[in-house]
Short mmCIF file of C-alpha atoms and ligand atoms in Angstrom, two decimals:
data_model
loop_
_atom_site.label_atom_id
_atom_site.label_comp_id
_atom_site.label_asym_id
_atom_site.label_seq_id
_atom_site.Cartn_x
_atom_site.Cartn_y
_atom_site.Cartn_z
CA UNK A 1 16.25 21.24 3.38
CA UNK A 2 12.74 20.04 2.99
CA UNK A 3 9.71 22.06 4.17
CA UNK A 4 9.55 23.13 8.08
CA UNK A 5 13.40 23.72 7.80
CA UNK A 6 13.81 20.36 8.50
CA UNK A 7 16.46 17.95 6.30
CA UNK A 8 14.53 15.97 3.84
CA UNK A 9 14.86 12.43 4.46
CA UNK A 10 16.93 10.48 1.93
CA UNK A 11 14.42 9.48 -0.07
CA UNK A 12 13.49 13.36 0.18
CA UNK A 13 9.62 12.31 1.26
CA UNK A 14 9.37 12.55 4.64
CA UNK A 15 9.95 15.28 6.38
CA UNK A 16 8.36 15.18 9.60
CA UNK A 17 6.71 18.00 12.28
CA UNK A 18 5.26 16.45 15.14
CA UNK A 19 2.84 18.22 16.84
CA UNK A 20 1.40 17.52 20.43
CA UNK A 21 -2.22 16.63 20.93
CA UNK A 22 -2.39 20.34 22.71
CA UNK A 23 -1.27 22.16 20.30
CA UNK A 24 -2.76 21.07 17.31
CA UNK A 25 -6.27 19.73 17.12
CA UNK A 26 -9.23 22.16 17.23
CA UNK A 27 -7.35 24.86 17.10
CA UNK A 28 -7.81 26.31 13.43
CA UNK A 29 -5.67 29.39 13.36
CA UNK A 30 -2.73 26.77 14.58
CA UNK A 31 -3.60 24.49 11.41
CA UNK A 32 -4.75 27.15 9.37
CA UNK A 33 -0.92 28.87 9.08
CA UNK A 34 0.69 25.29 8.53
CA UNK A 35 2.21 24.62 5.06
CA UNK A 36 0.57 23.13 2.53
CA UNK A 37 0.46 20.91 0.47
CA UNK A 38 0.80 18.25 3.42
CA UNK A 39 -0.25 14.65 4.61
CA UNK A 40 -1.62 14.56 8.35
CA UNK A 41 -0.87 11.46 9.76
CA UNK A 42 -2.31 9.64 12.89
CA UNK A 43 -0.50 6.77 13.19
CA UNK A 44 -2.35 5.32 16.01
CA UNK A 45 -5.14 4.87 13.60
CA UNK A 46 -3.29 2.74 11.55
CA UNK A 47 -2.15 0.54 14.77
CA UNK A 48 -6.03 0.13 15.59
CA UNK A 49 -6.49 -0.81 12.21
CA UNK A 50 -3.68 -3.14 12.66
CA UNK A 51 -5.83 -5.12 15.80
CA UNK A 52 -8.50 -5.00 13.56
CA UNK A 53 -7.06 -6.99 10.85
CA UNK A 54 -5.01 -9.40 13.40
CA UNK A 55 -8.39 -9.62 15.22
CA UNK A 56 -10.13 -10.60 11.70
CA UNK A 57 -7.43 -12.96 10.54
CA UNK A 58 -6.51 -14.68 13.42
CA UNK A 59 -3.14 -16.69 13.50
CA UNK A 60 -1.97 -14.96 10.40
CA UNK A 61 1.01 -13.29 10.69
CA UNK A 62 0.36 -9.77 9.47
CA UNK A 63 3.45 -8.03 7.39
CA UNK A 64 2.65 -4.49 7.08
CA UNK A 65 3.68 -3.37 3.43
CA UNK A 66 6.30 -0.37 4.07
CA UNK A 67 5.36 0.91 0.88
CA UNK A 68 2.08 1.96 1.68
CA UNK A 69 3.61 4.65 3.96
CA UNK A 70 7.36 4.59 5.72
CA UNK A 71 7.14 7.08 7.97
CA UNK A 72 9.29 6.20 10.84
CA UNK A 73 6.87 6.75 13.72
CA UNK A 74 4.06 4.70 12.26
CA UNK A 75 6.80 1.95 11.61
CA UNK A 76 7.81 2.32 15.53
CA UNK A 77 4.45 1.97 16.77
CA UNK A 78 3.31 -1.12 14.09
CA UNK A 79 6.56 -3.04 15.44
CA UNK A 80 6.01 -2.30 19.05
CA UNK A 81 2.57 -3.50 18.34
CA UNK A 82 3.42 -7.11 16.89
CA UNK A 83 3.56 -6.57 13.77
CA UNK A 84 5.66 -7.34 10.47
CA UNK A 85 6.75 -5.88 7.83
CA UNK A 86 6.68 -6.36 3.83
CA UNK A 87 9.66 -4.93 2.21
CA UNK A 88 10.74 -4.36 -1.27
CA UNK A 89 14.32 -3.15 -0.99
CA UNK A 90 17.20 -3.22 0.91
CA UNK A 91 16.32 0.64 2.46
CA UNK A 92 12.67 -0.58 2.93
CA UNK A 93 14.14 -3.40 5.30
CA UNK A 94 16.63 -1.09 6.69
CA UNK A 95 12.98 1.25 7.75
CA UNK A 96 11.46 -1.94 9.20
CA UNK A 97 14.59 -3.49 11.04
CA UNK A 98 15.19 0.78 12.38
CA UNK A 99 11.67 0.84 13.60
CA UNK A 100 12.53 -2.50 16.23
CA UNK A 101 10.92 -4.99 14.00
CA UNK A 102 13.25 -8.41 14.27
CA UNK A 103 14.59 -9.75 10.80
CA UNK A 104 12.19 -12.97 11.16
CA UNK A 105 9.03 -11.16 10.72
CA UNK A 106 10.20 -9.70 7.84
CA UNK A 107 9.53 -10.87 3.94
CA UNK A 108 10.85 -9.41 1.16
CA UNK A 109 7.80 -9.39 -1.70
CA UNK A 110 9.69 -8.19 -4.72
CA UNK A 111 8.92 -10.48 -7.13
CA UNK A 112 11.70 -9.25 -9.39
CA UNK A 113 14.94 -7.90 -7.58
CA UNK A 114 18.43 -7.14 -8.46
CA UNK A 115 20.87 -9.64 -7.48
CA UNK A 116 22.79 -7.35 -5.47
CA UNK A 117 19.60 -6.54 -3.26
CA UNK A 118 18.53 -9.88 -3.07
CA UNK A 119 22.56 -10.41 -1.48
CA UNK A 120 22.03 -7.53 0.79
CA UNK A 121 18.46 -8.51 2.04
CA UNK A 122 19.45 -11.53 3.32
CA UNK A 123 22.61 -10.46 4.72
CA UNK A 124 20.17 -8.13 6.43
CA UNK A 125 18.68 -11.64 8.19
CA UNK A 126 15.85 -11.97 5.72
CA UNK A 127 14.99 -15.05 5.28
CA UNK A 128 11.21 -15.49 3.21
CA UNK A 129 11.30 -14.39 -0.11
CA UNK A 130 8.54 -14.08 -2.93
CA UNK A 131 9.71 -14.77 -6.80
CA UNK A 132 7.91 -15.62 -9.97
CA UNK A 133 10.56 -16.85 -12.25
CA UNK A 134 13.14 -19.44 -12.77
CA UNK A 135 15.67 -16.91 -13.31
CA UNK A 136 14.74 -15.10 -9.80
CA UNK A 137 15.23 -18.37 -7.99
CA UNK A 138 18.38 -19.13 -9.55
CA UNK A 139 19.54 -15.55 -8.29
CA UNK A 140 18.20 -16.10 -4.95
CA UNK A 141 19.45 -19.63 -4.75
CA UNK A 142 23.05 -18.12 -5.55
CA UNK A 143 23.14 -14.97 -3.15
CA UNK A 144 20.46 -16.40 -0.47
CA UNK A 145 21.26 -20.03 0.20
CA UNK A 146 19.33 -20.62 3.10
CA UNK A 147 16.16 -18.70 1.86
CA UNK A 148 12.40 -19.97 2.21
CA UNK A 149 10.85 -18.99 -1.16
CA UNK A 150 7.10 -18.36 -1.47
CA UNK A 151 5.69 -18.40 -5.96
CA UNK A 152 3.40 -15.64 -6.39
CA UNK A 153 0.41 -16.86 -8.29
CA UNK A 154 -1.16 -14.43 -10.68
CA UNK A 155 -4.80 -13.34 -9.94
CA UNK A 156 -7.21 -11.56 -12.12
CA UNK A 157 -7.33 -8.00 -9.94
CA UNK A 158 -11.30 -8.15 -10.52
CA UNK A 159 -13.08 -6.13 -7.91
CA UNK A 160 -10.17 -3.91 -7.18
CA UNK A 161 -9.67 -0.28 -8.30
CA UNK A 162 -5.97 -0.65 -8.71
CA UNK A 163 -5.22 -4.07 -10.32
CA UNK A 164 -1.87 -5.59 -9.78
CA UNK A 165 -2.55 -8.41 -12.30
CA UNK A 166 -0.43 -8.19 -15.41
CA UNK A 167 2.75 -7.26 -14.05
CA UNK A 168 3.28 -10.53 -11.53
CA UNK A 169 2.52 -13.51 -11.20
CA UNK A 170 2.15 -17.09 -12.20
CA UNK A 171 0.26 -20.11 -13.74
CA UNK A 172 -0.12 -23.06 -11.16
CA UNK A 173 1.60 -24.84 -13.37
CA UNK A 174 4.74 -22.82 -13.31
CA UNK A 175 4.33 -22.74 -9.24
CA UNK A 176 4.74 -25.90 -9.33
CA UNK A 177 7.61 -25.67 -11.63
CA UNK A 178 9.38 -23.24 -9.92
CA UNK A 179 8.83 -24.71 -6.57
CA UNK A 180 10.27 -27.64 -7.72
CA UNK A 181 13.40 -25.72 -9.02
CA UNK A 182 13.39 -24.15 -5.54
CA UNK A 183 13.76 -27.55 -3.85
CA UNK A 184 16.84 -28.66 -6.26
CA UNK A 185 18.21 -25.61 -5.74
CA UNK A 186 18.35 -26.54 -1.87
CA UNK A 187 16.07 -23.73 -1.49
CA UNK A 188 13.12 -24.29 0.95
CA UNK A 189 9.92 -24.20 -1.61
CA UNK A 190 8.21 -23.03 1.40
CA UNK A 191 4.52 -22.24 -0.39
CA UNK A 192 2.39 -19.49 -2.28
CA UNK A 193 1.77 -16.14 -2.55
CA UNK A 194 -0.73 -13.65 -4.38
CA UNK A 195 -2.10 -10.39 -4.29
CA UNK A 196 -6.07 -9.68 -5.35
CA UNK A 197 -5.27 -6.25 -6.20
CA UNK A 198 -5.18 -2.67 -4.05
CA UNK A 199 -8.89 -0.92 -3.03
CA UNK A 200 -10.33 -5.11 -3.17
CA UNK A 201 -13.83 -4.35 -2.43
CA UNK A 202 -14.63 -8.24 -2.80
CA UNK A 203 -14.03 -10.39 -0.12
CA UNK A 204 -14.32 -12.98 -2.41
CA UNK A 205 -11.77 -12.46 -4.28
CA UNK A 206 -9.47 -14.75 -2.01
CA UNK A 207 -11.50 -17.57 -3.19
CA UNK A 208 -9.57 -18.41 -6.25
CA UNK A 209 -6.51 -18.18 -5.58
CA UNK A 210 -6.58 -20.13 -2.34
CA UNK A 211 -8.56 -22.70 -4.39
CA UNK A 212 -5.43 -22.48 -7.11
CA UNK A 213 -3.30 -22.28 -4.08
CA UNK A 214 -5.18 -25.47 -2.60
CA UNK A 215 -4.16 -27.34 -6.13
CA UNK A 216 -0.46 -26.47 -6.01
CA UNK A 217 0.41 -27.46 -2.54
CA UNK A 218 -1.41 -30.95 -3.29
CA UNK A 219 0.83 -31.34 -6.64
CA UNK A 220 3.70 -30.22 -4.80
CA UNK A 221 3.43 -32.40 -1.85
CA UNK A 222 2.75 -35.81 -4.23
CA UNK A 223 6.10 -34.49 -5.67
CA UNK A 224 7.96 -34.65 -2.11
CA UNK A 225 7.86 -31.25 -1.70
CA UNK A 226 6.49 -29.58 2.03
CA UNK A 227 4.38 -26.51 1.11
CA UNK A 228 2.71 -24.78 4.52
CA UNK A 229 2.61 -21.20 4.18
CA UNK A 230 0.71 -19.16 2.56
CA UNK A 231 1.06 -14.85 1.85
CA UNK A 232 -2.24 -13.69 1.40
CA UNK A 233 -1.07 -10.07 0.24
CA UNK A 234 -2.74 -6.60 0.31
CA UNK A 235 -5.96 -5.61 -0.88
CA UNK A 236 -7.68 -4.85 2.40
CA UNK A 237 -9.39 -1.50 1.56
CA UNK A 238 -9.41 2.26 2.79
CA UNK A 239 -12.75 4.46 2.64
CA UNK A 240 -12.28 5.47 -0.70
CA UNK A 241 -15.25 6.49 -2.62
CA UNK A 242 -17.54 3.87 -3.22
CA UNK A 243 -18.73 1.12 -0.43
CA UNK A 244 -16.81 -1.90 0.59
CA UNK A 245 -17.56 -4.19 3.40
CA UNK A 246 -15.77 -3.89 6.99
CA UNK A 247 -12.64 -5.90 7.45
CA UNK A 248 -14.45 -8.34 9.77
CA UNK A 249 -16.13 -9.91 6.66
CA UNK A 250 -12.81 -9.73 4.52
CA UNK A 251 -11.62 -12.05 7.45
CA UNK A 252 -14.55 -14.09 7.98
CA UNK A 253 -14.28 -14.72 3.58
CA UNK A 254 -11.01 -15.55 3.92
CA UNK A 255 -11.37 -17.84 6.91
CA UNK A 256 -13.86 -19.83 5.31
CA UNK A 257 -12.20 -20.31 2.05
CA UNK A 258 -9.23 -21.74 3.82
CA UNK A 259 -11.63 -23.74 6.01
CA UNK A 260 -12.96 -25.01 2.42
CA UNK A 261 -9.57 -26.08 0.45
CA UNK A 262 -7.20 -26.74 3.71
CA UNK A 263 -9.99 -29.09 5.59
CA UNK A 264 -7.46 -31.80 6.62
CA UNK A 265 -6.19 -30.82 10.13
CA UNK A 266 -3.12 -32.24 9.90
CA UNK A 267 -2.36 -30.42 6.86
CA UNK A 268 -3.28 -26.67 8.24
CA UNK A 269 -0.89 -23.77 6.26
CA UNK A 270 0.68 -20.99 7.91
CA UNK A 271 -0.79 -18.04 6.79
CA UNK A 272 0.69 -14.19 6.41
CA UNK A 273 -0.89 -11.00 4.85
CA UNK A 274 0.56 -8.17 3.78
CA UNK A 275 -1.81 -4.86 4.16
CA UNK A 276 -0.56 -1.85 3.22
CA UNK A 277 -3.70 0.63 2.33
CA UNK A 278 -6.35 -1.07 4.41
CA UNK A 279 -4.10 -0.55 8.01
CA UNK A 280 -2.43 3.22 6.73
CA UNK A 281 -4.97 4.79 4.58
CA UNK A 282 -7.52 5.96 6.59
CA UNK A 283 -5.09 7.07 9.59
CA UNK A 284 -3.97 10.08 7.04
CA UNK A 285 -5.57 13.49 5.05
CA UNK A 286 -3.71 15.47 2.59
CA UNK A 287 -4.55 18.91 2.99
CA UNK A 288 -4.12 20.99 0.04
CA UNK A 289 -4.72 24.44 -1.11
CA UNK A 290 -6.31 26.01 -3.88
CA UNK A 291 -3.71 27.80 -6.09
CA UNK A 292 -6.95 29.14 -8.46
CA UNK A 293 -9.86 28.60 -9.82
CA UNK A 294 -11.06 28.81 -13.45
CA UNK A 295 -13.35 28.87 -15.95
CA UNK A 296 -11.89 27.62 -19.43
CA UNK A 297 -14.94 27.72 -21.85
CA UNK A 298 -17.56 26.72 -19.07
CA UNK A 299 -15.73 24.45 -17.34
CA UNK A 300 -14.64 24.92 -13.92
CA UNK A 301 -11.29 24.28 -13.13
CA UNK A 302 -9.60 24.01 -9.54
CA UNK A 303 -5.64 24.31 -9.41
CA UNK A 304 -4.25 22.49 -6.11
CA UNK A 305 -0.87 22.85 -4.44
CA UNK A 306 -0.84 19.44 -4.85
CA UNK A 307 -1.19 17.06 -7.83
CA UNK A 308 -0.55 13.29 -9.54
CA UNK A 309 3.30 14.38 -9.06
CA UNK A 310 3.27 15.06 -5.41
CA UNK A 311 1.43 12.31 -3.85
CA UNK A 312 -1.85 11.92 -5.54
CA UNK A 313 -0.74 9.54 -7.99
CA UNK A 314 -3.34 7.28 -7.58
CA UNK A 315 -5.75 9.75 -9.11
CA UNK A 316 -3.97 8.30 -12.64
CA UNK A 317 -7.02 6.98 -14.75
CA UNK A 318 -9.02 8.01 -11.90
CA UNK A 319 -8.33 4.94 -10.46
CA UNK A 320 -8.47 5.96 -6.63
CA UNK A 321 -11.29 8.39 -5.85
CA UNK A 322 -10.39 10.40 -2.82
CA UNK A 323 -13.51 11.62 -0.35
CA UNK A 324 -13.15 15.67 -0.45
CA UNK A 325 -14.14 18.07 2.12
CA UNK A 326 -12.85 22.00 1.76
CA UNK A 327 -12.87 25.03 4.02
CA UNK A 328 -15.55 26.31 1.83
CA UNK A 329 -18.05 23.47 2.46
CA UNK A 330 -21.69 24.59 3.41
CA UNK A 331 -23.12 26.24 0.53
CA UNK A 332 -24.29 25.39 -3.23
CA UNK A 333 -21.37 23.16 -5.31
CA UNK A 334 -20.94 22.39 -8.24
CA UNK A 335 -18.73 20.00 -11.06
CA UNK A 336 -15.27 21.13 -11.09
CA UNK A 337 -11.86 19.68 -12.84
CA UNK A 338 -9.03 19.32 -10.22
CA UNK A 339 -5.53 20.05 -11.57
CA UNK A 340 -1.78 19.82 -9.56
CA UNK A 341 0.32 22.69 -10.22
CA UNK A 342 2.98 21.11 -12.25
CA UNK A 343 3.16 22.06 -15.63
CA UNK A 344 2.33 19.11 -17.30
CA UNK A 345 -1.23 18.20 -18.72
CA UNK A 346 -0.75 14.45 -17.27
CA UNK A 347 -1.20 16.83 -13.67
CA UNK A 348 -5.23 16.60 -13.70
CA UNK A 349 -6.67 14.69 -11.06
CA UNK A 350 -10.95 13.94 -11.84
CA UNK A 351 -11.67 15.18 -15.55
CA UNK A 352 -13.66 11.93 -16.98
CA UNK A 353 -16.05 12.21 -13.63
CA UNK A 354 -15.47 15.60 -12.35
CA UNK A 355 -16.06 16.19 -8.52
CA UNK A 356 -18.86 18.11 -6.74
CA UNK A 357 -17.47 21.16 -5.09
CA UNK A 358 -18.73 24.50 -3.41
CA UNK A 359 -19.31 27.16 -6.36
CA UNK A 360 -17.80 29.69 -3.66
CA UNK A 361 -14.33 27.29 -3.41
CA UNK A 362 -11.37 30.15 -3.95
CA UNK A 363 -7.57 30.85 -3.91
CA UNK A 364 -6.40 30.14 -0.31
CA UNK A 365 -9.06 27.57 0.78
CA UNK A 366 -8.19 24.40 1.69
CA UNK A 367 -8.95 20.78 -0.39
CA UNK A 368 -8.37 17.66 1.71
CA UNK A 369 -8.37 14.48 0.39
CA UNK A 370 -9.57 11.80 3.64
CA UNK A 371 -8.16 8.24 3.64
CA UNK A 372 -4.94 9.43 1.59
CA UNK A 373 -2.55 7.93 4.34
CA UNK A 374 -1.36 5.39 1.59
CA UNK A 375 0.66 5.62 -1.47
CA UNK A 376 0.85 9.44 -0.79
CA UNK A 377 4.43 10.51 0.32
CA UNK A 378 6.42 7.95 -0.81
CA UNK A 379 4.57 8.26 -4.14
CA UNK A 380 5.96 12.21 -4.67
CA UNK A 381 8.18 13.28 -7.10
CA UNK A 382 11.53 14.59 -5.69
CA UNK A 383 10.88 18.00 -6.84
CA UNK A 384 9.57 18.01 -10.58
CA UNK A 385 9.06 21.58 -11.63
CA UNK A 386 10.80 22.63 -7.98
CA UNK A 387 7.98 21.89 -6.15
CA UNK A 388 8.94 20.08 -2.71
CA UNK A 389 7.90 15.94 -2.44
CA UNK A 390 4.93 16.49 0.19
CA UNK A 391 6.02 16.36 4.18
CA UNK A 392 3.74 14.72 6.94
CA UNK A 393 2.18 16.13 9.81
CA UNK A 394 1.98 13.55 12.65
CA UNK A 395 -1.03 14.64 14.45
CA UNK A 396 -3.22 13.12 17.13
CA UNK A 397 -6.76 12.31 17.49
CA UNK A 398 -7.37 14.23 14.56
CA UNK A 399 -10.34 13.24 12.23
CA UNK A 400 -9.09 11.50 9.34
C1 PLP B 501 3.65 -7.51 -3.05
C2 PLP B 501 2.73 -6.54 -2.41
N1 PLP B 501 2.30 -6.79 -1.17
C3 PLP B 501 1.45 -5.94 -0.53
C4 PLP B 501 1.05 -4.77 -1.13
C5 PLP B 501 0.14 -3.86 -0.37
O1 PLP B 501 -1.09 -3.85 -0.98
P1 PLP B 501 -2.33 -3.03 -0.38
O2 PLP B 501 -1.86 -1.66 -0.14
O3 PLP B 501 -3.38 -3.16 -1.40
O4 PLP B 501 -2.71 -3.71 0.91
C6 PLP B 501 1.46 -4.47 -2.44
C7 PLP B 501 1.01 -3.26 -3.12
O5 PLP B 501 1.43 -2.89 -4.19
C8 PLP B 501 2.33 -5.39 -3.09
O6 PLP B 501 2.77 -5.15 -4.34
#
């Protein structure tokens, strides 16, 4: 059993309590005996954020990335909204395809996949895939045979605070390559696909690539080929620390760089995006509590009930910097180290930059971490040193 007596979901993250709009908001003796630590949820936030985006970028298919967040609900309400979803695994399309969301508005972005999944996605009715490598076409042209394969393009990450560049991606050269490999394969070498990096506070940043992008689709159509979609990925941000333009200009960047490379009409690509952070992070808090706080040699540490191991992984070089508020707010502050409760010394959340908070902060008062509806839950451990993965709270109209 998970926390609020409830069984733990199989991938022991989500537990779930919903609580009605009347019972929960404003009412701070209510909140103040739930559980921590905890991730409040308001997934109608993330389905206005949704609009937004679809509003910004319009005609582009949007593919909400399940990794961001998979709880159920928010899934439900995302599908019944219009939108897709970007899945990684067979469970992630299981979530999406669960939630309502039909099989053709689903892509599978998982650059690098085991054969077996690759088999079981597309018996699933998955039909778009994303690979960078001749050896993940030849797998998908032997298990998917009917498949529409996008090449992911490598980007540089610059302007994002969590970089996705080394591990994917590809020269325009080998797109070409393995587009053409695609096509003898009797795959359908259906187009591109890159990701700018998570937290991209450019909006330029989709320049390049489309401009690479732009480049491969003419070499690949002088080779016979048919190129016409193209996945813009993640990267829409969250209000993280640190300012970033609304998504209005992301789209209006994004428009006109396509309006720049793709100017023949008769030539105009499909276009998809796959937000994960920018539609789910700011529709979520994670409410923690302090465990204690110290002073080792004139440094002021905070212990949390939370930590890097359940759900604030993102903290890892400091990478992601959370907005804080506490219980305790209103008086002087000061620095202060935050530290998870885990035993290891990796469990430290700000020590490089240390955070401002109230010199009065104690055992028992409350740390919450705003815009943490992303890459929180599903990033726990399972229970490393027996404390629980963290459990959402699906509230409503709650500030997040
Ligand atoms: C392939 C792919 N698509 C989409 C996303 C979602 O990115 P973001 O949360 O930055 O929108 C990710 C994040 O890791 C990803 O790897």
């Amino acid at each position: 059993m998970g926390l609020f007596g409830l069984p733990r979901s199989p991938r022991g993250s989500n537990a779930t309590l919903d609580v009605s709009p009347a019972t929960l908001p404003g009412d701070p003796s209510i909140a103040a005996s739930l559980p921590t630590p905890r991730l409040d949820l308001d997934p109608a936030l993330a389905v206005a954020r949704y609009e937004e985006l679809a509003q910004a970028l319009p005609g582009t298919g949007i593919r909400y990335a399940v990794k961001a967040n998979p709880h159920p609900l928010l899934l439900a309400l995302l599908a019944a909204a219009g939108c897709g979803f970007d899945a990684a695994s067979p469970a992630e399309v299981q979530l999406a395809l669960s939630a309502g969301a039909a099989a053709d508005t689903l892509i599978h972005s998982n650059p690098i996949a085991r054969r077996a999944d690759l088999a079981e996605v597309y018996r699933m009715g998955v039909r778009l895939f994303v690979v960078d490598a001749p050896s993940e076409v030849d797998k998908l042209a032997d298990v998917a045979p009917e498949a529409a394969v996008l090449i992911r393009l490598a980007t540089t990450g610059e302007g994002s605070d969590w970089p996705l560049s080394r591990k994917y991606g590809c020269s325009a050269d080998d797109a070409l390559a393995l587009l053409l490999q695609a096509a003898r394969r009797n795959l359908d070498a259906a187009g591109v696909a890159f990701h700018v990096g998570s937290q991209q506070r450019q909006p330029r940043a989709w320049e390049a690539p489309l401009a690479t992008t732009a480049q491969v689709f003419a070499r690949a159509r002088a080779a016979g080929l048919d190129p016409r979609i193209i996945d813009l990925g993640g990267g829409f941000p969250a209000g993280h620390e640190g300012d970033h333009p609304g998504l209005t200009a992301y789209g209006a960047a994004i428009r006109a760089a396509l309006a720049r490379y793709f100017a023949d009409p008769g030539q105009q690509p499909q276009t998809l995006a796959e937000p994960g952070r920018g539609i789910v992070g700011d529709a979520g808090v994670v409410v923690t509590s302090v465990v204690s706080v110290i002073d080792r040699g004139g440094v002021r540490w905070a212990y949390l009930d939370a930590g890097v191991f359940t759900g604030l992984v993102e903290t890892l070089d400091e990478a992601i910097r959370y907005r804080l508020s506490t219980s305790a707010d209103g008086g002087p502050t000061g620095p202060v180290v935050l530290a998870g409760p885990t035993c290891d010394s990796a469990d430290v959340l700000y020590e490089k930059q240390p955070v401002h908070l109230p010199l009065a902060l104690a055992e028992g008062d409350e740390v919450r971490f705003h815009s943490a509806g992303a890459y929180t839950t599903c990033y726990s451990t399972v229970g490393f040193n027996g404390f629980d993965p963290m459990p959402t709270l699906v509230v409503t109209g709650e500030q997040t």
